[in-house]
């Protein structure tokens, strides 16, 4: 474990951190960054060693995503969607699909994306309206997908549609006829996430591209991927929150104010204490979610919801505090604090917006309420 | 002896469902159709039966017909274990 993390830490420090502000400003994650992370195994963290992956436990995987999240949330988002689709293939794909895709996905030679959201179906995937129809050539897909992170670069998309009424998941290759990929202009946060919109116009995939059987697309394939996605977003938030605390603390100790430094002020100390409390709460909930997941415990799913909920709120609060404490310097172009602040806003929306998570969490209360 | 060998699959399933479904269930009562459970519950059931009964749910097993009621899950678990329910 420590070796994979050490390699990742070094790659992030030398190959990503020096230009992370430019990636954000320009809204582009250069292909060299993808190669740098692929070389240290970052695209195969979730996949088994036997097929060229790193075989990390959920705990190790979490720590890796916290490292990435502390440096570049856009890269973290790309790795997360790649991991989600890889995991769906590994768990529910056929043996032919696994041998076709997993070795190159593990090495990062090809990358994946997750195409669930539609213009009319965001937080509620059951509103899905992309259609699939059986024809002699295979399945014919029609519809539109939005906010597909890594969509500008991905070689393969896990696309969700309805075959008659039944939700399905299919692997769609970038080269498929009828697929048009349009880059989305860099949004508020995760600007270098290479987001794209997909238009599927009589786009044909063979029946063998189905992941799982018809009917399983949302309840099992999408939810399995989203469950992993929530864990990785949560751990990414732990990294981001830790980065904000370090920025704020360093600034408060160094910045002269009256006779002393900012750190001497009770209100500044209160903010820093709240950031530390939010960070440690998030970290412990994430650790427990990872532990339950490694055990195959059914409570892992509910604990992961709590992890994403808590960690994204803590990241939002801590990043806002960091901007305020750093003052003008925190708001400057290319400053880390303002980037973390914008990224944290998106963390509260992706893989389940806060109000949706609250509603879902209320279905899992027995995990925490039972004596 | 582990828990699974002391209690019948039906008892184990009932105990798990009692924590998540706000009503007593008939053996063949479809708790998805009743709207008793959230959209994540189907996935949770897969994790639960794999851990509890030491079986592996395969892609071809992903049908609500295997998970929609206590009776359906009992039959599914028995089939995966290769024993009569």
Short mmCIF file of C-alpha atoms in Angstrom, two decimals, chain B residues 25-37 64-65 67-70:
data_model
loop_
_atom_site.label_atom_id
_atom_site.label_comp_id
_atom_site.label_asym_id
_atom_site.label_seq_id
_atom_site.Cartn_x
_atom_site.Cartn_y
_atom_site.Cartn_z
CA UNK B 25 -44.04 -8.78 5.64
CA UNK B 26 -45.88 -11.75 4.23
CA UNK B 27 -43.49 -14.27 2.72
CA UNK B 28 -44.41 -13.37 -0.87
CA UNK B 29 -45.10 -9.69 -0.29
CA UNK B 30 -43.23 -7.49 -2.83
CA UNK B 31 -41.62 -4.77 -0.71
CA UNK B 32 -40.31 -2.94 -3.79
CA UNK B 33 -43.80 -2.70 -5.32
CA UNK B 34 -45.13 -1.54 -1.94
CA UNK B 35 -42.68 1.36 -2.05
CA UNK B 36 -41.25 0.39 1.34
CA UNK B 37 -37.60 0.72 0.34
CA UNK B 64 -35.89 -8.21 -8.96
CA UNK B 65 -37.55 -11.62 -9.23
CA UNK B 67 -35.00 -10.10 -4.44
CA UNK B 68 -38.54 -8.74 -4.32
CA UNK B 69 -39.84 -10.78 -1.36
CA UNK B 70 -38.60 -12.92 1.51
#
